[in-house]
Amino acid sequence: MSIEVIKPGLLTTLQDAGRRGYASLGVGRAGAMDEPSWRLANALVGNHAGEAALEITLAGPTLRFQRDAVIALTGGIIEARANGRPLPPWTSCFVPADTLLRLGVMRHGCRSYLAVRGGFDVAPVLGSRSTDLHACIGPLQGRALQALDVIPFGQHAAGHWFRAGKQVQALRWGLDPQPWLDYEQAPLALMRGHHYPSLDEASQRALFAQRFAVSKDSNRTGSRLEGAPLHLRQPLELISEATLPGTLQLPPSGQPILLLAEAPVTGGYPRIGQLAAVDLARLAQRRPGDAIYFRETSMDEAFERLHKREEALQRLLQRIEQRLDSA
């Protein structure tokens, strides 16, 4: 009925789509950093949309399943062994009761998602089962997994596509992660922000030309970028203004901060850019030290790319459902 945490991994949290609609109360969204990977993990185990999954960062936990379960791993490619047997990612897998699942280092990407059939049975907070580490809101008192935690998951049939037994099993088919992972690390699309004209001319050019790197000090609140400092034409005195995931802020250090899932709802730094929403998942898979380049985009292009990705994702979700039903 539950999963026991033997080792918690580097940073493992429960995440769903996030708690939207509370910004006026000062409560941010949180939620899965790589939303397509989270949705696909749930689809592969036959869950209804919206169930929470474990978001795993760079190095994974060791978990013991106290009863039979159907699971899926998507997102960054992570080493996984169930009772010593390699477990394939991006497909549906059956693990019998008392299985020890060891998740190791991530070979590609930064964040993986583990979904379990039936979903994690934890109480929602403000309508969401997401963990907001910055605000300490959500399951487990708003913190990451720790050793000896026990996390219940929902009562649900194991899935007719697996035969009953005591052996770890995996479907003969899976998804190609290539379209959903940022293998080429292409430039991220950025729109000019409200304070972009306040950058000096050299910094305006540099924003869309120079190489930045993801700092080791990055977290779920924001990716801190390292590069040649950007400069304003003159100091600005600002009141706090609305921010959201994807807002690119410029603190006095001149090193930009690109806000992520746990972005505060307001901020007082100049807002020099806004990342296209479709590229937030790609940013979520960039590791410390990875390169970041920006290319300029428009609102129309950003909406068009997001619309096309959603269409492709919906087609794939429907295809997964059909294949599971016919298995």
mmCIF file of C-alpha atoms in Angstrom:
data_model
loop_
_atom_site.group_PDB
_atom_site.id
_atom_site.type_symbol
_atom_site.label_atom_id
_atom_site.label_comp_id
_atom_site.label_asym_id
_atom_site.label_seq_id
_atom_site.Cartn_x
_atom_site.Cartn_y
_atom_site.Cartn_z
ATOM 1 C CA MET A 1 0.000 0.000 0.000
ATOM 2 C CA SER A 2 3.004 2.299 0.358
ATOM 3 C CA ILE A 3 6.524 3.078 -0.773
ATOM 4 C CA GLU A 4 9.251 3.217 1.861
ATOM 5 C CA VAL A 5 12.113 5.631 1.276
ATOM 6 C CA ILE A 6 15.437 3.905 2.017
ATOM 7 C CA LYS A 7 17.614 6.684 0.594
ATOM 8 C CA PRO A 8 16.102 10.002 -0.537
ATOM 9 C CA GLY A 9 18.420 10.868 -3.421
ATOM 10 C CA LEU A 10 19.843 14.318 -4.031
ATOM 11 C CA LEU A 11 16.459 16.078 -4.229
ATOM 12 C CA THR A 12 13.209 14.161 -4.660
ATOM 13 C CA THR A 13 9.809 15.813 -4.299
ATOM 14 C CA LEU A 14 6.170 15.111 -5.087
ATOM 15 C CA GLN A 15 4.876 17.271 -7.938
ATOM 16 C CA ASP A 16 1.741 17.622 -10.046
ATOM 17 C CA ALA A 17 0.562 20.503 -12.270
ATOM 18 C CA GLY A 18 0.935 22.953 -9.386
ATOM 19 C CA ARG A 19 -1.425 25.157 -7.398
ATOM 20 C CA ARG A 20 -2.614 27.816 -9.788
ATOM 21 C CA GLY A 21 -4.868 30.726 -8.985
ATOM 22 C CA TYR A 22 -3.385 31.824 -5.658
ATOM 23 C CA ALA A 23 -0.900 34.449 -6.825
ATOM 24 C CA SER A 24 -3.096 37.219 -5.420
ATOM 25 C CA LEU A 25 -2.519 35.641 -2.002
ATOM 26 C CA GLY A 26 1.235 35.461 -2.510
ATOM 27 C CA VAL A 27 1.256 31.704 -3.158
ATOM 28 C CA GLY A 28 3.290 30.545 -6.142
ATOM 29 C CA ARG A 29 2.520 27.675 -8.494
ATOM 30 C CA ALA A 30 5.290 25.087 -7.901
ATOM 31 C CA GLY A 31 4.548 21.867 -9.837
ATOM 32 C CA ALA A 32 6.552 19.683 -12.195
ATOM 33 C CA MET A 33 9.462 21.458 -13.844
ATOM 34 C CA ASP A 34 9.204 19.336 -17.007
ATOM 35 C CA GLU A 35 5.442 19.118 -17.519
ATOM 36 C CA PRO A 36 5.420 16.944 -20.669
ATOM 37 C CA SER A 37 7.602 14.288 -19.012
ATOM 38 C CA TRP A 38 5.359 14.316 -15.931
ATOM 39 C CA ARG A 39 2.222 13.889 -18.054
ATOM 40 C CA LEU A 40 3.755 11.084 -20.096
ATOM 41 C CA ALA A 41 4.860 9.203 -16.965
ATOM 42 C CA ASN A 42 1.270 9.214 -15.715
ATOM 43 C CA ALA A 43 -0.061 8.153 -19.097
ATOM 44 C CA LEU A 44 2.287 5.151 -19.242
ATOM 45 C CA VAL A 45 0.823 3.728 -16.013
ATOM 46 C CA GLY A 46 -2.778 4.434 -17.038
ATOM 47 C CA ASN A 47 -3.388 7.263 -14.589
ATOM 48 C CA HIS A 48 -5.909 9.998 -15.075
ATOM 49 C CA ALA A 49 -4.315 13.342 -15.858
ATOM 50 C CA GLY A 50 -3.157 15.303 -12.843
ATOM 51 C CA GLU A 51 -1.766 12.630 -10.506
ATOM 52 C CA ALA A 52 1.368 13.587 -8.596
ATOM 53 C CA ALA A 53 4.671 11.920 -9.438
ATOM 54 C CA LEU A 54 8.099 11.942 -7.874
ATOM 55 C CA GLU A 55 10.413 14.520 -9.412
ATOM 56 C CA ILE A 56 14.014 13.318 -9.109
ATOM 57 C CA THR A 57 16.982 15.652 -9.518
ATOM 58 C CA LEU A 58 20.354 14.401 -10.855
ATOM 59 C CA ALA A 59 20.677 11.402 -8.490
ATOM 60 C CA GLY A 60 17.762 9.249 -7.458
ATOM 61 C CA PRO A 61 16.400 7.611 -4.330
ATOM 62 C CA THR A 62 16.257 3.990 -3.229
ATOM 63 C CA LEU A 63 12.663 2.884 -2.650
ATOM 64 C CA ARG A 64 10.991 -0.276 -1.360
ATOM 65 C CA PHE A 65 7.513 -1.134 -2.644
ATOM 66 C CA GLN A 66 5.342 -2.686 0.025
ATOM 67 C CA ARG A 67 2.879 -4.105 -2.523
ATOM 68 C CA ASP A 68 2.635 -4.751 -6.258
ATOM 69 C CA ALA A 69 2.827 -1.608 -8.362
ATOM 70 C CA VAL A 70 2.969 -0.420 -11.960
ATOM 71 C CA ILE A 71 5.454 2.410 -12.469
ATOM 72 C CA ALA A 72 7.050 4.458 -15.241
ATOM 73 C CA LEU A 73 10.176 6.601 -15.418
ATOM 74 C CA THR A 74 10.374 9.491 -17.879
ATOM 75 C CA GLY A 75 12.324 12.733 -18.193
ATOM 76 C CA GLY A 76 16.097 12.624 -17.799
ATOM 77 C CA ILE A 77 17.645 9.206 -18.449
ATOM 78 C CA ILE A 78 18.485 7.710 -15.050
ATOM 79 C CA GLU A 79 20.108 4.452 -14.006
ATOM 80 C CA ALA A 80 17.393 2.200 -12.549
ATOM 81 C CA ARG A 81 17.537 -1.301 -11.073
ATOM 82 C CA ALA A 82 14.635 -3.237 -9.584
ATOM 83 C CA ASN A 83 15.848 -6.111 -7.405
ATOM 84 C CA GLY A 84 19.129 -5.866 -9.281
ATOM 85 C CA ARG A 85 17.555 -6.029 -12.740
ATOM 86 C CA PRO A 86 17.952 -3.055 -15.100
ATOM 87 C CA LEU A 87 14.642 -1.242 -15.499
ATOM 88 C CA PRO A 88 13.989 0.508 -18.819
ATOM 89 C CA PRO A 89 12.841 4.133 -18.858
ATOM 90 C CA TRP A 90 9.993 5.616 -20.880
ATOM 91 C CA THR A 91 7.776 2.529 -20.633
ATOM 92 C CA SER A 92 5.408 0.837 -18.193
ATOM 93 C CA CYS A 93 6.909 -1.601 -15.672
ATOM 94 C CA PHE A 94 5.463 -4.000 -13.083
ATOM 95 C CA VAL A 95 7.272 -4.312 -9.750
ATOM 96 C CA PRO A 96 6.006 -6.929 -7.268
ATOM 97 C CA ALA A 97 5.681 -6.402 -3.560
ATOM 98 C CA ASP A 98 8.964 -6.029 -1.678
ATOM 99 C CA THR A 99 10.809 -4.792 -4.783
ATOM 100 C CA LEU A 100 13.834 -2.636 -4.030
ATOM 101 C CA LEU A 101 14.156 0.074 -6.673
ATOM 102 C CA ARG A 102 17.547 1.756 -6.830
ATOM 103 C CA LEU A 103 17.717 4.925 -8.908
ATOM 104 C CA GLY A 104 21.248 6.111 -9.543
ATOM 105 C CA VAL A 105 22.787 9.008 -11.429
ATOM 106 C CA MET A 106 21.187 10.697 -14.402
ATOM 107 C CA ARG A 107 23.053 9.995 -17.624
ATOM 108 C CA HIS A 108 21.272 12.729 -19.521
ATOM 109 C CA GLY A 109 19.144 15.633 -18.361
ATOM 110 C CA CYS A 110 18.545 16.966 -14.878
ATOM 111 C CA ARG A 111 15.100 15.749 -13.759
ATOM 112 C CA SER A 112 13.282 12.415 -13.995
ATOM 113 C CA TYR A 113 9.681 11.562 -13.103
ATOM 114 C CA LEU A 114 8.433 8.385 -11.418
ATOM 115 C CA ALA A 115 4.689 7.786 -11.664
ATOM 116 C CA VAL A 116 2.842 4.935 -9.958
ATOM 117 C CA ARG A 117 -0.489 3.517 -11.092
ATOM 118 C CA GLY A 118 -3.228 4.886 -8.834
ATOM 119 C CA GLY A 119 -1.242 8.003 -7.957
ATOM 120 C CA PHE A 120 0.317 8.989 -4.663
ATOM 121 C CA ASP A 121 -2.302 9.131 -1.934
ATOM 122 C CA VAL A 122 -1.268 12.304 -0.135
ATOM 123 C CA ALA A 123 -3.537 15.142 0.946
ATOM 124 C CA PRO A 124 -3.702 18.109 -1.427
ATOM 125 C CA VAL A 125 -2.848 21.568 -0.112
ATOM 126 C CA LEU A 126 -4.732 24.411 -1.828
ATOM 127 C CA GLY A 127 -5.870 21.976 -4.474
ATOM 128 C CA SER A 128 -2.452 20.552 -5.348
ATOM 129 C CA ARG A 129 -0.153 17.742 -4.247
ATOM 130 C CA SER A 130 2.915 19.693 -5.353
ATOM 131 C CA THR A 131 5.771 20.417 -2.989
ATOM 132 C CA ASP A 132 6.848 24.059 -2.795
ATOM 133 C CA LEU A 133 10.237 23.891 -1.084
ATOM 134 C CA HIS A 134 10.618 27.660 -0.994
ATOM 135 C CA ALA A 135 7.301 28.235 0.808
ATOM 136 C CA CYS A 136 7.265 24.879 2.705
ATOM 137 C CA ILE A 137 3.807 24.039 1.293
ATOM 138 C CA GLY A 138 2.579 20.621 0.242
ATOM 139 C CA PRO A 139 3.086 16.957 1.168
ATOM 140 C CA LEU A 140 5.557 16.049 3.923
ATOM 141 C CA GLN A 141 5.195 19.570 5.350
ATOM 142 C CA GLY A 142 6.523 21.005 2.114
ATOM 143 C CA ARG A 143 9.924 19.301 2.165
ATOM 144 C CA ALA A 144 11.852 16.860 0.012
ATOM 145 C CA LEU A 145 11.855 13.127 0.677
ATOM 146 C CA GLN A 146 13.889 11.865 3.617
ATOM 147 C CA ALA A 147 14.993 8.394 4.639
ATOM 148 C CA LEU A 148 12.258 6.426 6.462
ATOM 149 C CA ASP A 149 9.424 8.392 4.834
ATOM 150 C CA VAL A 150 6.481 6.194 3.845
ATOM 151 C CA ILE A 151 4.384 7.430 0.933
ATOM 152 C CA PRO A 152 1.043 5.706 0.240
ATOM 153 C CA PHE A 153 -0.217 5.206 -3.281
ATOM 154 C CA GLY A 154 -3.737 4.607 -4.478
ATOM 155 C CA GLN A 155 -5.547 1.281 -4.630
ATOM 156 C CA HIS A 156 -5.732 0.348 -8.296
ATOM 157 C CA ALA A 157 -5.646 -2.801 -10.368
ATOM 158 C CA ALA A 158 -2.123 -3.654 -11.447
ATOM 159 C CA GLY A 159 -2.999 -3.292 -15.106
ATOM 160 C CA HIS A 160 -4.238 -6.046 -17.426
ATOM 161 C CA TRP A 161 -1.215 -5.547 -19.681
ATOM 162 C CA PHE A 162 0.930 -7.420 -17.095
ATOM 163 C CA ARG A 163 0.522 -11.009 -15.934
ATOM 164 C CA ALA A 164 0.343 -11.682 -12.221
ATOM 165 C CA GLY A 165 3.584 -12.902 -10.712
ATOM 166 C CA LYS A 166 6.592 -12.210 -8.578
ATOM 167 C CA GLN A 167 8.925 -11.041 -11.326
ATOM 168 C CA VAL A 168 9.755 -7.531 -12.476
ATOM 169 C CA GLN A 169 8.214 -6.995 -15.919
ATOM 170 C CA ALA A 170 8.323 -4.292 -18.592
ATOM 171 C CA LEU A 171 6.239 -3.703 -21.688
ATOM 172 C CA ARG A 172 7.833 -4.656 -24.994
ATOM 173 C CA TRP A 173 7.250 -1.154 -26.285
ATOM 174 C CA GLY A 174 8.114 2.283 -24.969
ATOM 175 C CA LEU A 175 8.365 5.912 -25.984
ATOM 176 C CA ASP A 176 11.189 7.590 -27.843
ATOM 177 C CA PRO A 177 12.499 10.290 -25.482
ATOM 178 C CA GLN A 178 14.258 12.118 -28.314
ATOM 179 C CA PRO A 179 11.406 14.568 -29.120
ATOM 180 C CA TRP A 180 10.936 15.412 -25.437
ATOM 181 C CA LEU A 181 14.512 15.780 -24.215
ATOM 182 C CA ASP A 182 16.882 18.619 -25.020
ATOM 183 C CA TYR A 183 19.697 16.549 -26.535
ATOM 184 C CA GLU A 184 21.038 19.324 -28.770
ATOM 185 C CA GLN A 185 20.669 22.093 -26.178
ATOM 186 C CA ALA A 186 19.494 24.510 -28.851
ATOM 187 C CA PRO A 187 19.027 28.211 -27.980
ATOM 188 C CA LEU A 188 16.031 29.025 -25.782
ATOM 189 C CA ALA A 189 13.431 31.451 -27.117
ATOM 190 C CA LEU A 190 13.256 34.714 -25.164
ATOM 191 C CA MET A 191 10.985 37.724 -25.561
ATOM 192 C CA ARG A 192 12.153 41.183 -24.599
ATOM 193 C CA GLY A 193 11.066 42.155 -21.115
ATOM 194 C CA HIS A 194 9.667 45.420 -19.786
ATOM 195 C CA HIS A 195 13.117 46.615 -18.727
ATOM 196 C CA TYR A 196 15.064 45.394 -21.763
ATOM 197 C CA PRO A 197 15.459 48.992 -23.074
ATOM 198 C CA SER A 198 17.162 49.865 -19.755
ATOM 199 C CA LEU A 199 20.113 47.619 -20.657
ATOM 200 C CA ASP A 200 23.030 49.425 -22.242
ATOM 201 C CA GLU A 201 23.594 48.712 -25.934
ATOM 202 C CA ALA A 202 26.414 46.242 -25.382
ATOM 203 C CA SER A 203 24.319 44.253 -22.910
ATOM 204 C CA GLN A 204 21.322 44.228 -25.247
ATOM 205 C CA ARG A 205 23.519 42.615 -27.897
ATOM 206 C CA ALA A 206 25.164 40.268 -25.410
ATOM 207 C CA LEU A 207 21.845 38.932 -24.104
ATOM 208 C CA PHE A 208 21.145 37.285 -27.465
ATOM 209 C CA ALA A 209 24.748 36.544 -28.436
ATOM 210 C CA GLN A 210 26.831 35.386 -25.502
ATOM 211 C CA ARG A 211 27.081 32.009 -23.812
ATOM 212 C CA PHE A 212 25.678 31.688 -20.306
ATOM 213 C CA ALA A 213 26.109 28.645 -18.074
ATOM 214 C CA VAL A 214 23.735 27.228 -15.471
ATOM 215 C CA SER A 215 25.207 27.929 -12.035
ATOM 216 C CA LYS A 216 25.563 25.224 -9.392
ATOM 217 C CA ASP A 217 23.524 27.545 -7.124
ATOM 218 C CA SER A 218 20.416 27.034 -9.254
ATOM 219 C CA ASN A 219 17.315 25.395 -7.768
ATOM 220 C CA ARG A 220 13.576 25.009 -8.356
ATOM 221 C CA THR A 221 13.090 28.737 -7.748
ATOM 222 C CA GLY A 222 15.425 29.863 -10.480
ATOM 223 C CA SER A 223 18.346 29.061 -12.770
ATOM 224 C CA ARG A 224 21.191 31.408 -11.959
ATOM 225 C CA LEU A 225 23.160 32.118 -15.114
ATOM 226 C CA GLU A 226 26.885 32.793 -15.265
ATOM 227 C CA GLY A 227 28.481 34.834 -18.029
ATOM 228 C CA ALA A 228 29.845 38.267 -18.808
ATOM 229 C CA PRO A 229 27.820 40.621 -16.567
ATOM 230 C CA LEU A 230 24.996 42.606 -18.138
ATOM 231 C CA HIS A 231 24.673 46.285 -17.263
ATOM 232 C CA LEU A 232 21.895 48.863 -17.093
ATOM 233 C CA ARG A 233 22.253 52.293 -18.636
ATOM 234 C CA GLN A 234 21.704 53.696 -15.157
ATOM 235 C CA PRO A 235 20.475 52.331 -11.800
ATOM 236 C CA LEU A 236 16.723 51.825 -11.516
ATOM 237 C CA GLU A 237 14.538 52.285 -8.462
ATOM 238 C CA LEU A 238 11.678 49.835 -8.829
ATOM 239 C CA ILE A 239 8.681 48.660 -6.885
ATOM 240 C CA SER A 240 7.930 44.933 -6.891
ATOM 241 C CA GLU A 241 6.128 43.751 -10.002
ATOM 242 C CA ALA A 242 4.512 40.491 -11.049
ATOM 243 C CA THR A 243 6.804 37.617 -12.022
ATOM 244 C CA LEU A 244 6.161 34.070 -13.174
ATOM 245 C CA PRO A 245 8.113 31.041 -14.368
ATOM 246 C CA GLY A 246 10.284 32.120 -17.273
ATOM 247 C CA THR A 247 10.818 35.717 -16.127
ATOM 248 C CA LEU A 248 14.451 36.755 -16.632
ATOM 249 C CA GLN A 249 15.565 39.107 -13.871
ATOM 250 C CA LEU A 250 18.771 41.107 -13.603
ATOM 251 C CA PRO A 251 20.091 41.557 -10.034
ATOM 252 C CA PRO A 252 22.863 44.067 -9.193
ATOM 253 C CA SER A 253 25.534 41.416 -9.834
ATOM 254 C CA GLY A 254 24.733 41.579 -13.562
ATOM 255 C CA GLN A 255 24.268 37.783 -13.653
ATOM 256 C CA PRO A 256 20.682 37.021 -14.796
ATOM 257 C CA ILE A 257 18.267 34.769 -12.912
ATOM 258 C CA LEU A 258 15.702 32.823 -14.940
ATOM 259 C CA LEU A 259 12.753 32.035 -12.658
ATOM 260 C CA LEU A 260 11.391 28.479 -12.583
ATOM 261 C CA ALA A 261 8.474 26.531 -11.082
ATOM 262 C CA GLU A 262 8.797 27.981 -7.583
ATOM 263 C CA ALA A 263 9.082 31.552 -8.823
ATOM 264 C CA PRO A 264 7.880 34.183 -6.351
ATOM 265 C CA VAL A 265 4.745 35.983 -7.498
ATOM 266 C CA THR A 266 6.463 39.395 -7.373
ATOM 267 C CA GLY A 267 10.026 40.633 -7.664
ATOM 268 C CA GLY A 268 11.923 43.879 -7.509
ATOM 269 C CA TYR A 269 14.743 43.224 -9.980
ATOM 270 C CA PRO A 270 14.533 44.538 -13.559
ATOM 271 C CA ARG A 271 12.681 42.118 -15.849
ATOM 272 C CA ILE A 272 14.784 42.027 -18.990
ATOM 273 C CA GLY A 273 13.152 39.042 -20.692
ATOM 274 C CA GLN A 274 10.455 36.369 -20.639
ATOM 275 C CA LEU A 275 11.184 32.819 -21.751
ATOM 276 C CA ALA A 276 8.688 31.216 -24.126
ATOM 277 C CA ALA A 277 6.596 28.803 -22.045
ATOM 278 C CA VAL A 278 7.292 25.958 -24.472
ATOM 279 C CA ASP A 279 10.996 26.111 -23.536
ATOM 280 C CA LEU A 280 10.516 25.875 -19.758
ATOM 281 C CA ALA A 281 10.684 22.067 -19.920
ATOM 282 C CA ARG A 282 13.913 22.272 -21.924
ATOM 283 C CA LEU A 283 15.390 24.634 -19.370
ATOM 284 C CA ALA A 284 14.357 22.246 -16.575
ATOM 285 C CA GLN A 285 16.628 19.558 -18.065
ATOM 286 C CA ARG A 286 19.750 21.766 -18.175
ATOM 287 C CA ARG A 287 22.310 20.706 -15.571
ATOM 288 C CA PRO A 288 24.784 22.920 -13.684
ATOM 289 C CA GLY A 289 27.505 23.856 -16.158
ATOM 290 C CA ASP A 290 25.307 23.379 -19.234
ATOM 291 C CA ALA A 291 25.325 26.152 -21.799
ATOM 292 C CA ILE A 292 22.423 28.561 -22.253
ATOM 293 C CA TYR A 293 22.002 30.666 -25.376
ATOM 294 C CA PHE A 294 18.994 32.844 -26.069
ATOM 295 C CA ARG A 295 17.382 33.699 -29.367
ATOM 296 C CA GLU A 296 14.804 36.425 -29.701
ATOM 297 C CA THR A 297 11.202 35.421 -30.282
ATOM 298 C CA SER A 298 7.786 37.050 -30.503
ATOM 299 C CA MET A 299 4.587 36.409 -28.584
ATOM 300 C CA ASP A 300 2.955 34.999 -31.723
ATOM 301 C CA GLU A 301 5.780 32.529 -32.346
ATOM 302 C CA ALA A 302 5.827 31.504 -28.681
ATOM 303 C CA PHE A 303 2.073 30.757 -28.739
ATOM 304 C CA GLU A 304 2.364 28.868 -32.030
ATOM 305 C CA ARG A 305 5.179 26.615 -30.754
ATOM 306 C CA LEU A 306 3.306 25.918 -27.515
ATOM 307 C CA HIS A 307 0.154 25.056 -29.465
ATOM 308 C CA LYS A 308 2.032 22.650 -31.760
ATOM 309 C CA ARG A 309 3.712 20.919 -28.823
ATOM 310 C CA GLU A 310 0.376 20.478 -27.049
ATOM 311 C CA GLU A 311 -1.169 18.975 -30.182
ATOM 312 C CA ALA A 312 1.726 16.509 -30.500
ATOM 313 C CA LEU A 313 1.516 15.651 -26.804
ATOM 314 C CA GLN A 314 -2.239 15.052 -26.952
ATOM 315 C CA ARG A 315 -1.814 12.724 -29.946
ATOM 316 C CA LEU A 316 0.819 10.740 -28.064
ATOM 317 C CA LEU A 317 -1.272 10.558 -24.872
ATOM 318 C CA GLN A 318 -4.202 9.181 -26.868
ATOM 319 C CA ARG A 319 -1.948 6.649 -28.588
ATOM 320 C CA ILE A 320 -0.592 5.451 -25.219
ATOM 321 C CA GLU A 321 -4.132 4.991 -23.889
ATOM 322 C CA GLN A 322 -5.112 3.006 -26.972
ATOM 323 C CA ARG A 323 -2.091 0.710 -26.766
ATOM 324 C CA LEU A 324 -2.619 0.029 -23.065
ATOM 325 C CA ASP A 325 -6.311 -0.728 -23.662
ATOM 326 C CA SER A 326 -5.467 -3.186 -26.444
ATOM 327 C CA ALA A 327 -2.565 -4.900 -24.640
#
